[in-house]
Amino acid sequence: MGISTLAALLLAGFAQSAVADVVKVGFVNSDRVMKEATPAKKAQQKLEKEFEKRDQDLQRLAKQLQGMQEALEKNGMTMGEAERRNKEREFNDLNRDFQRKQREFREDLNQRRNEELASVLERANRTIKQIAEADKYDIIFQEAVYASPRIDITDKVIKALSEASK
């Protein structure tokens, strides 16, 4: 190995270590933030409370449908033709109503969940930016295939968000 090759390798090594010392990189696990931070937990509790009555109504309707179906299967053969048709029509009408209410429930819940999570995400991003500026980070990643625990600041973000929401 020649002296010029050795010098080039040494310079490359120094340049790499100089860049590594200058650039400060961080990583935040957004999934953990959205599950563990106090504002995210409060948003989830708010949604559960907001949709609790409708969920219970749907469960009650599902049990009613199940009972009707079991009664039709059990007693359908012994019923008169007109009575069986009426019970089947009643069951089908109730089932359609249940399907519609269930679909509306899911749509409303998804819309409200997206609204609440967007608010939490906005607060999380502001907190991450504040931490980045205060601790002089050059870049903070929220998505990565792998991130060393050494650069993971997720706990710091969760703690800051939780303290800010008290």
XYZ file of N, CA, C and O in Angstrom:
664
model
N 0.861 -1.172 0.000
C 0.000 0.000 0.000
C 0.904 1.231 0.000
O 1.813 1.350 0.801
N 0.616 2.140 -0.897
C 1.440 3.332 -1.040
C 1.089 4.381 -0.009
O 0.048 4.341 0.641
N 1.967 5.328 0.138
C 1.764 6.412 1.099
C 0.556 7.255 0.715
O -0.214 7.663 1.584
N 0.349 7.494 -0.565
C -0.788 8.309 -0.995
C -2.111 7.597 -0.693
O -3.098 8.223 -0.311
N -2.159 6.270 -0.835
C -3.369 5.508 -0.524
C -3.636 5.555 0.969
O -4.772 5.763 1.409
N -2.594 5.403 1.766
C -2.730 5.462 3.217
C -3.195 6.845 3.651
O -4.085 6.975 4.494
N -2.665 7.881 3.054
C -3.058 9.256 3.384
C -4.523 9.487 3.019
O -5.276 10.112 3.779
N -4.946 8.960 1.864
C -6.337 9.126 1.434
C -7.279 8.414 2.403
O -8.331 8.951 2.770
N -6.908 7.222 2.833
C -7.740 6.486 3.792
C -7.823 7.217 5.131
O -8.883 7.286 5.743
N -6.707 7.744 5.579
C -6.704 8.490 6.839
C -7.574 9.740 6.733
O -8.352 10.048 7.645
N -7.455 10.462 5.613
C -8.262 11.662 5.416
C -9.745 11.317 5.354
O -10.581 12.022 5.925
N -10.095 10.224 4.675
C -11.489 9.800 4.587
C -12.021 9.455 5.979
O -13.144 9.808 6.331
N -11.212 8.791 6.770
C -11.610 8.440 8.138
C -11.816 9.674 8.988
O -12.790 9.780 9.736
N -10.922 10.655 8.873
C -11.063 11.906 9.629
C -12.301 12.672 9.179
O -13.033 13.221 9.997
N -12.543 12.691 7.881
C -13.703 13.413 7.353
C -14.999 12.783 7.853
O -15.928 13.486 8.247
N -15.047 11.451 7.868
C -16.245 10.769 8.344
C -16.475 11.057 9.818
O -17.583 11.353 10.232
N -15.440 10.989 10.627
C -15.617 11.222 12.056
C -15.949 12.680 12.322
O -16.720 12.982 13.230
N -15.420 13.595 11.520
C -15.737 15.010 11.703
C -17.206 15.266 11.395
O -17.888 15.984 12.119
N -17.741 14.643 10.325
C -19.145 14.812 9.975
C -20.024 14.181 11.048
O -21.030 14.753 11.452
N -19.640 13.005 11.530
C -20.430 12.320 12.548
C -20.503 13.137 13.825
O -21.507 13.120 14.526
N -19.452 13.869 14.146
C -19.442 14.691 15.354
C -20.272 15.959 15.174
O -20.773 16.514 16.137
N -20.435 16.425 13.959
C -21.112 17.685 13.700
C -22.614 17.503 13.526
O -23.393 18.291 14.016
N -23.056 16.474 12.837
C -24.467 16.254 12.543
C -25.120 15.528 13.719
O -24.669 14.472 14.131
N -26.209 16.113 14.241
C -26.926 15.492 15.346
C -28.258 14.965 14.817
O -29.086 15.713 14.311
N -28.444 13.642 14.936
C -29.606 12.960 14.382
C -30.434 12.378 15.525
O -29.898 11.870 16.505
N -31.749 12.456 15.361
C -32.652 11.866 16.344
C -33.725 11.040 15.647
O -33.927 11.148 14.448
N -34.409 10.216 16.425
C -35.480 9.378 15.898
C -36.629 9.374 16.894
O -36.416 9.308 18.111
N -37.863 9.455 16.379
C -39.061 9.385 17.215
C -39.972 8.297 16.663
O -40.298 8.303 15.477
N -40.385 7.378 17.512
C -41.323 6.324 17.143
C -42.742 6.896 17.279
O -43.298 6.962 18.366
N -43.310 7.294 16.162
C -44.631 7.946 16.162
C -45.724 7.038 16.703
O -46.646 7.517 17.368
N -45.642 5.745 16.408
C -46.652 4.811 16.918
C -46.686 4.821 18.442
O -47.757 4.849 19.045
N -45.507 4.790 19.051
C -45.452 4.826 20.525
C -46.000 6.134 21.056
O -46.733 6.146 22.048
N -45.662 7.230 20.408
C -46.157 8.540 20.851
C -47.684 8.545 20.805
O -48.343 8.984 21.752
N -48.252 8.014 19.716
C -49.705 8.039 19.546
C -50.428 7.052 20.474
O -51.640 7.141 20.632
N -49.698 6.143 21.093
C -50.309 5.199 22.030
C -50.051 5.583 23.488
O -50.895 5.371 24.343
N -48.868 6.142 23.757
C -48.437 6.300 25.144
C -48.524 7.724 25.686
O -48.581 7.907 26.900
N -48.530 8.718 24.828
C -48.555 10.097 25.311
C -49.926 10.415 25.904
O -50.958 9.957 25.414
N -49.934 11.199 26.966
C -51.174 11.552 27.657
C -52.229 12.149 26.721
O -53.386 11.749 26.790
N -51.874 13.089 25.820
C -52.910 13.620 24.929
C -53.545 12.536 24.042
O -54.746 12.579 23.777
N -52.765 11.561 23.615
C -53.299 10.469 22.791
C -54.246 9.597 23.619
O -55.310 9.193 23.138
N -53.860 9.319 24.857
C -54.724 8.512 25.733
C -56.025 9.257 26.027
O -57.103 8.659 26.031
N -55.928 10.565 26.269
C -57.130 11.367 26.529
C -58.042 11.389 25.305
O -59.264 11.319 25.434
N -57.465 11.485 24.124
C -58.257 11.490 22.890
C -58.995 10.163 22.746
O -60.177 10.134 22.374
N -58.323 9.057 23.049
C -58.946 7.736 22.958
C -60.096 7.617 23.955
O -61.169 7.123 23.618
N -59.884 8.088 25.181
C -60.937 8.040 26.196
C -62.129 8.904 25.788
O -63.282 8.519 25.982
N -61.846 10.050 25.205
C -62.898 10.950 24.742
C -63.741 10.269 23.670
O -64.983 10.331 23.704
N -63.086 9.592 22.730
C -63.804 8.882 21.669
C -64.646 7.745 22.232
O -65.796 7.540 21.818
N -64.076 6.997 23.166
C -64.818 5.884 23.769
C -66.080 6.387 24.455
O -67.156 5.807 24.312
N -65.942 7.492 25.183
C -67.094 8.058 25.884
C -68.125 8.589 24.891
O -69.325 8.384 25.056
N -67.634 9.256 23.848
C -68.514 9.854 22.850
C -69.332 8.801 22.100
O -70.493 9.022 21.771
N -68.748 7.631 21.841
C -69.409 6.614 21.030
C -69.944 5.446 21.852
O -70.472 4.484 21.280
N -69.837 5.523 23.160
C -70.247 4.421 24.029
C -71.724 4.059 23.873
O -72.077 2.889 23.705
N -72.617 5.053 23.895
C -74.049 4.780 23.816
C -74.411 4.140 22.476
O -75.152 3.161 22.439
N -73.872 4.674 21.386
C -74.173 4.102 20.068
C -73.646 2.668 19.962
O -74.302 1.806 19.364
N -72.481 2.408 20.544
C -71.918 1.060 20.520
C -72.822 0.103 21.298
O -73.096 -1.009 20.835
N -73.289 0.540 22.450
C -74.186 -0.308 23.243
C -75.493 -0.568 22.493
O -76.014 -1.683 22.525
N -76.024 0.457 21.817
C -77.247 0.286 21.037
C -77.042 -0.747 19.931
O -77.906 -1.589 19.677
N -75.887 -0.679 19.262
C -75.588 -1.647 18.203
C -75.466 -3.061 18.768
O -75.940 -4.025 18.149
N -74.840 -3.193 19.919
C -74.705 -4.516 20.533
C -76.076 -5.079 20.906
O -76.346 -6.270 20.722
N -76.932 -4.206 21.416
C -78.282 -4.626 21.786
C -79.056 -5.075 20.532
O -79.738 -6.097 20.534
N -78.920 -4.323 19.460
C -79.584 -4.657 18.202
C -79.054 -5.978 17.633
O -79.826 -6.797 17.115
N -77.749 -6.200 17.751
C -77.153 -7.448 17.266
C -77.704 -8.643 18.047
O -78.005 -9.694 17.457
N -77.860 -8.492 19.351
C -78.427 -9.584 20.164
C -79.880 -9.841 19.782
O -80.325 -10.993 19.728
N -80.603 -8.766 19.526
C -82.001 -8.903 19.123
C -82.087 -9.664 17.792
O -82.914 -10.564 17.636
N -81.218 -9.312 16.847
C -81.186 -10.008 15.552
C -80.848 -11.482 15.721
O -81.454 -12.346 15.089
N -79.871 -11.747 16.573
C -79.467 -13.130 16.812
C -80.631 -13.925 17.400
O -80.890 -15.051 16.995
N -81.335 -13.320 18.345
C -82.497 -13.986 18.948
C -83.588 -14.253 17.920
O -84.203 -15.329 17.908
N -83.827 -13.277 17.044
C -84.838 -13.456 15.997
C -84.445 -14.583 15.041
O -85.285 -15.394 14.639
N -83.165 -14.611 14.680
C -82.690 -15.647 13.758
C -82.821 -17.027 14.386
O -83.282 -17.982 13.742
N -82.445 -17.150 15.656
C -82.563 -18.435 16.350
C -84.022 -18.879 16.440
O -84.335 -20.061 16.243
N -84.911 -17.919 16.718
C -86.344 -18.252 16.811
C -86.878 -18.706 15.458
O -87.676 -19.656 15.391
N -86.442 -18.034 14.391
C -86.877 -18.431 13.045
C -86.386 -19.834 12.702
O -87.129 -20.638 12.124
N -85.136 -20.116 13.024
C -84.575 -21.441 12.734
C -85.266 -22.521 13.554
O -85.527 -23.621 13.061
N -85.570 -22.204 14.803
C -86.162 -23.183 15.712
C -87.651 -23.409 15.402
O -88.114 -24.546 15.375
N -88.375 -22.312 15.174
C -89.830 -22.411 15.047
C -90.339 -22.223 13.619
O -91.544 -22.282 13.392
N -89.457 -21.986 12.671
C -89.867 -21.693 11.304
C -90.704 -22.775 10.661
O -91.640 -22.494 9.912
N -90.387 -24.000 10.944
C -91.112 -25.116 10.325
C -92.520 -25.281 10.896
O -93.413 -25.780 10.220
N -92.705 -24.865 12.132
C -94.019 -25.047 12.768
C -94.923 -23.839 12.590
O -96.102 -23.906 12.907
N -94.378 -22.731 12.084
C -95.188 -21.520 11.876
C -96.006 -21.650 10.596
O -95.636 -22.364 9.671
N -97.072 -20.887 10.580
C -97.851 -20.801 9.347
C -97.058 -20.005 8.320
O -96.167 -19.219 8.675
N -97.376 -20.187 7.067
C -96.652 -19.523 5.964
C -96.641 -18.003 6.123
O -95.596 -17.359 6.005
N -97.793 -17.413 6.394
C -97.900 -15.947 6.519
C -97.089 -15.443 7.723
O -96.386 -14.427 7.628
N -97.195 -16.151 8.828
C -96.460 -15.746 10.038
C -94.947 -15.834 9.801
O -94.199 -14.933 10.182
N -94.503 -16.925 9.154
C -93.071 -17.093 8.860
C -92.581 -15.975 7.945
O -91.525 -15.396 8.171
N -93.350 -15.647 6.879
C -92.961 -14.555 5.973
C -92.871 -13.226 6.709
O -91.958 -12.443 6.494
N -93.839 -12.972 7.601
C -93.823 -11.721 8.386
C -92.583 -11.652 9.279
O -91.939 -10.604 9.383
N -92.270 -12.773 9.928
C -91.091 -12.810 10.807
C -89.808 -12.631 9.988
O -88.877 -11.933 10.420
N -89.749 -13.265 8.821
C -88.563 -13.112 7.959
C -88.428 -11.672 7.470
O -87.330 -11.127 7.433
N -89.554 -11.054 7.088
C -89.535 -9.661 6.638
C -89.087 -8.744 7.789
O -88.268 -7.850 7.594
N -89.619 -8.995 8.957
C -89.243 -8.214 10.140
C -87.742 -8.364 10.427
O -87.044 -7.384 10.696
N -87.270 -9.612 10.325
C -85.848 -9.872 10.536
C -85.007 -9.137 9.488
O -84.011 -8.491 9.815
N -85.382 -9.227 8.212
C -84.633 -8.569 7.139
C -84.635 -7.051 7.278
O -83.609 -6.401 7.040
N -85.779 -6.488 7.669
C -85.854 -5.029 7.878
C -84.926 -4.601 9.011
O -84.187 -3.618 8.891
N -84.965 -5.344 10.098
C -84.114 -5.026 11.245
C -82.636 -5.218 10.898
O -81.793 -4.413 11.286
N -82.353 -6.261 10.125
C -80.970 -6.517 9.722
C -80.447 -5.381 8.838
O -79.311 -4.934 9.001
N -81.256 -4.900 7.890
C -80.863 -3.765 7.043
C -80.604 -2.527 7.899
O -79.636 -1.812 7.692
N -81.486 -2.290 8.851
C -81.325 -1.138 9.749
C -80.033 -1.270 10.551
O -79.283 -0.306 10.711
N -79.777 -2.485 11.040
C -78.552 -2.739 11.805
C -77.317 -2.493 10.945
O -76.368 -1.831 11.379
N -77.308 -3.011 9.713
C -76.168 -2.833 8.809
C -75.915 -1.346 8.540
O -74.776 -0.889 8.535
N -76.989 -0.600 8.306
C -76.869 0.842 8.040
C -76.296 1.568 9.260
O -75.359 2.353 9.143
N -76.849 1.266 10.424
C -76.375 1.924 11.648
C -74.925 1.562 11.946
O -74.146 2.402 12.389
N -74.565 0.307 11.688
C -73.195 -0.138 11.923
C -72.224 0.586 10.982
O -71.161 1.038 11.397
N -72.602 0.725 9.720
C -71.768 1.426 8.741
C -71.614 2.905 9.127
O -70.519 3.454 9.113
N -72.714 3.543 9.509
C -72.660 4.948 9.921
C -71.795 5.111 11.169
O -71.035 6.074 11.273
N -71.927 4.172 12.087
C -71.123 4.204 13.311
C -69.636 4.158 12.969
O -68.844 4.968 13.460
N -69.247 3.202 12.109
C -67.832 3.073 11.721
C -67.330 4.333 11.023
O -66.234 4.808 11.302
N -68.146 4.865 10.113
C -67.744 6.075 9.392
C -67.565 7.255 10.351
O -66.583 7.987 10.267
N -68.537 7.440 11.244
C -68.458 8.543 12.209
C -67.266 8.369 13.144
O -66.545 9.326 13.433
N -67.067 7.140 13.616
C -65.943 6.866 14.519
C -64.616 7.122 13.817
O -63.721 7.767 14.387
N -64.480 6.650 12.586
C -63.234 6.878 11.850
C -62.977 8.362 11.622
O -61.849 8.833 11.764
N -64.020 9.094 11.275
C -63.858 10.531 11.057
C -63.422 11.230 12.344
O -62.485 12.030 12.340
N -64.080 10.927 13.442
C -63.731 11.559 14.727
C -62.334 11.125 15.179
O -61.572 11.938 15.695
N -61.984 9.853 14.968
C -60.653 9.369 15.346
C -59.589 10.132 14.548
O -58.594 10.576 15.109
N -59.823 10.288 13.261
C -58.874 11.035 12.423
C -58.733 12.479 12.895
O -57.631 13.025 12.910
N -59.840 13.106 13.283
C -59.780 14.481 13.790
C -58.961 14.551 15.082
O -58.106 15.418 15.234
N -59.257 13.642 15.994
C -58.546 13.643 17.280
C -57.057 13.336 17.091
O -56.204 13.989 17.686
N -56.743 12.333 16.269
C -55.345 11.966 16.050
C -54.586 13.067 15.326
O -53.408 13.294 15.609
N -55.253 13.779 14.431
C -54.599 14.893 13.739
C -54.202 15.968 14.740
O -53.103 16.544 14.652
N -55.067 16.224 15.691
C -54.769 17.216 16.726
C -53.579 16.768 17.579
O -52.674 17.561 17.875
N -53.569 15.498 17.983
C -52.465 14.969 18.787
C -51.171 14.991 17.980
O -50.114 15.375 18.491
N -51.256 14.604 16.711
C -50.074 14.591 15.848
C -49.495 15.991 15.671
O -48.283 16.181 15.696
N -50.380 16.970 15.525
C -49.925 18.359 15.394
C -49.170 18.792 16.659
O -48.102 19.395 16.579
N -49.720 18.464 17.817
C -49.049 18.800 19.083
C -47.717 18.070 19.209
O -46.721 18.636 19.660
N -47.696 16.799 18.789
C -46.464 16.003 18.859
C -45.400 16.609 17.955
O -44.238 16.740 18.360
N -45.782 16.994 16.753
C -44.812 17.587 15.830
C -44.264 18.917 16.361
O -43.075 19.203 16.210
N -45.128 19.712 16.984
C -44.646 20.969 17.600
C -43.653 20.659 18.718
O -42.619 21.319 18.842
N -43.961 19.655 19.522
C -43.076 19.266 20.632
C -41.746 18.755 20.090
O -40.678 19.107 20.619
N -41.797 17.935 19.053
C -40.557 17.421 18.452
C -39.713 18.574 17.927
O -38.494 18.604 18.132
N -40.348 19.526 17.289
C -39.615 20.688 16.752
C -38.977 21.499 17.891
O -37.834 21.934 17.785
N -39.705 21.667 18.984
C -39.155 22.395 20.136
C -37.941 21.670 20.710
O -36.925 22.291 21.028
N -38.043 20.368 20.837
C -36.920 19.573 21.346
C -35.735 19.673 20.385
O -34.596 19.831 20.807
N -36.029 19.567 19.085
C -34.962 19.647 18.079
C -34.231 20.983 18.163
O -32.995 21.027 18.114
N -34.987 22.060 18.309
C -34.357 23.377 18.398
C -33.599 23.552 19.708
O -32.488 24.082 19.720
N -34.190 23.111 20.804
C -33.550 23.276 22.117
C -32.281 22.442 22.239
O -31.286 22.896 22.815
N -32.307 21.224 21.690
C -31.157 20.321 21.813
C -30.255 20.337 20.582
O -29.344 19.523 20.464
N -30.546 21.254 19.656
C -29.725 21.474 18.453
C -29.581 20.218 17.581
O -28.485 19.862 17.160
N -30.723 19.576 17.304
C -30.716 18.450 16.373
C -30.716 18.998 14.952
O -31.366 19.997 14.668
N -30.000 18.321 14.066
C -29.999 18.702 12.656
C -31.182 18.077 11.931
O -31.742 18.664 11.014
N -31.538 16.871 12.335
C -32.659 16.175 11.704
C -33.214 15.153 12.692
O -32.467 14.541 13.456
N -34.545 15.004 12.665
C -35.206 13.987 13.477
C -36.114 13.206 12.542
O -36.971 13.769 11.878
N -35.908 11.901 12.503
C -36.703 11.012 11.657
C -37.870 10.448 12.449
O -37.740 10.154 13.637
N -39.005 10.285 11.779
C -40.151 9.632 12.402
C -40.418 8.266 11.789
O -41.203 7.507 12.322
N -39.814 7.975 10.679
C -39.956 6.674 10.033
C -38.557 6.161 9.719
O -37.737 6.896 9.165
N -38.286 4.922 10.061
C -36.989 4.328 9.763
C -37.116 2.811 9.848
O -37.905 2.288 10.634
N -36.346 2.137 9.052
C -36.297 0.680 9.113
C -35.617 0.267 10.405
O -36.025 -0.670 11.077
N -34.592 1.005 10.770
C -33.862 0.738 12.010
C -33.373 2.068 12.573
O -32.938 2.938 11.827
N -33.448 2.206 13.873
C -32.888 3.369 14.557
C -32.237 2.887 15.848
O -32.850 2.159 16.627
N -31.015 3.279 16.047
C -30.290 2.903 17.253
C -30.961 3.529 18.473
O -31.400 4.683 18.428
N -31.043 2.801 19.569
C -31.600 3.371 20.800
C -30.850 4.642 21.242
O -31.409 5.483 21.935
N -29.597 4.763 20.802
C -28.783 5.919 21.155
C -29.379 7.227 20.624
O -29.252 8.269 21.254
N -30.066 7.160 19.462
C -30.635 8.384 18.883
C -32.145 8.486 19.073
O -32.772 9.442 18.648
N -32.750 7.491 19.733
C -34.199 7.465 19.941
C -34.588 8.453 21.046
O -34.194 8.300 22.203
N -35.379 9.458 20.687
C -35.816 10.461 21.669
C -37.317 10.344 21.952
O -37.933 11.273 22.463
N -37.895 9.187 21.635
C -39.331 8.976 21.808
C -39.767 9.212 23.250
O -40.769 9.902 23.493
N -39.026 8.667 24.208
C -39.400 8.845 25.622
C -39.418 10.318 26.000
O -40.304 10.767 26.734
N -38.466 11.059 25.493
C -38.384 12.487 25.777
C -39.607 13.226 25.216
O -40.180 14.098 25.869
N -40.028 12.846 24.019
C -41.192 13.470 23.380
C -42.468 13.115 24.156
O -43.294 13.991 24.429
N -42.613 11.850 24.520
C -43.794 11.413 25.283
C -43.869 12.167 26.613
O -44.925 12.647 27.011
N -42.733 12.280 27.281
C -42.692 12.979 28.565
C -43.055 14.458 28.382
O -43.850 14.999 29.146
N -42.511 15.100 27.369
C -42.806 16.519 27.127
C -44.276 16.733 26.792
O -44.905 17.665 27.283
N -44.832 15.868 25.969
C -46.255 15.969 25.619
C -47.147 15.758 26.851
O -48.128 16.461 27.031
N -46.790 14.777 27.641
C -47.583 14.473 28.829
C -47.528 15.605 29.844
O -48.532 15.940 30.458
N -46.365 16.197 30.008
C -46.221 17.324 30.944
C -46.966 18.551 30.443
O -47.565 19.294 31.228
N -46.977 18.764 29.143
C -47.639 19.925 28.571
C -49.165 19.826 28.669
O -49.857 20.831 28.649
N -49.681 18.610 28.777
C -51.144 18.441 28.816
C -51.704 18.393 30.222
O -52.879 18.148 30.406
N -50.862 18.609 31.203
C -51.356 18.594 32.609
C -52.092 19.850 32.930
O -51.940 20.883 32.423
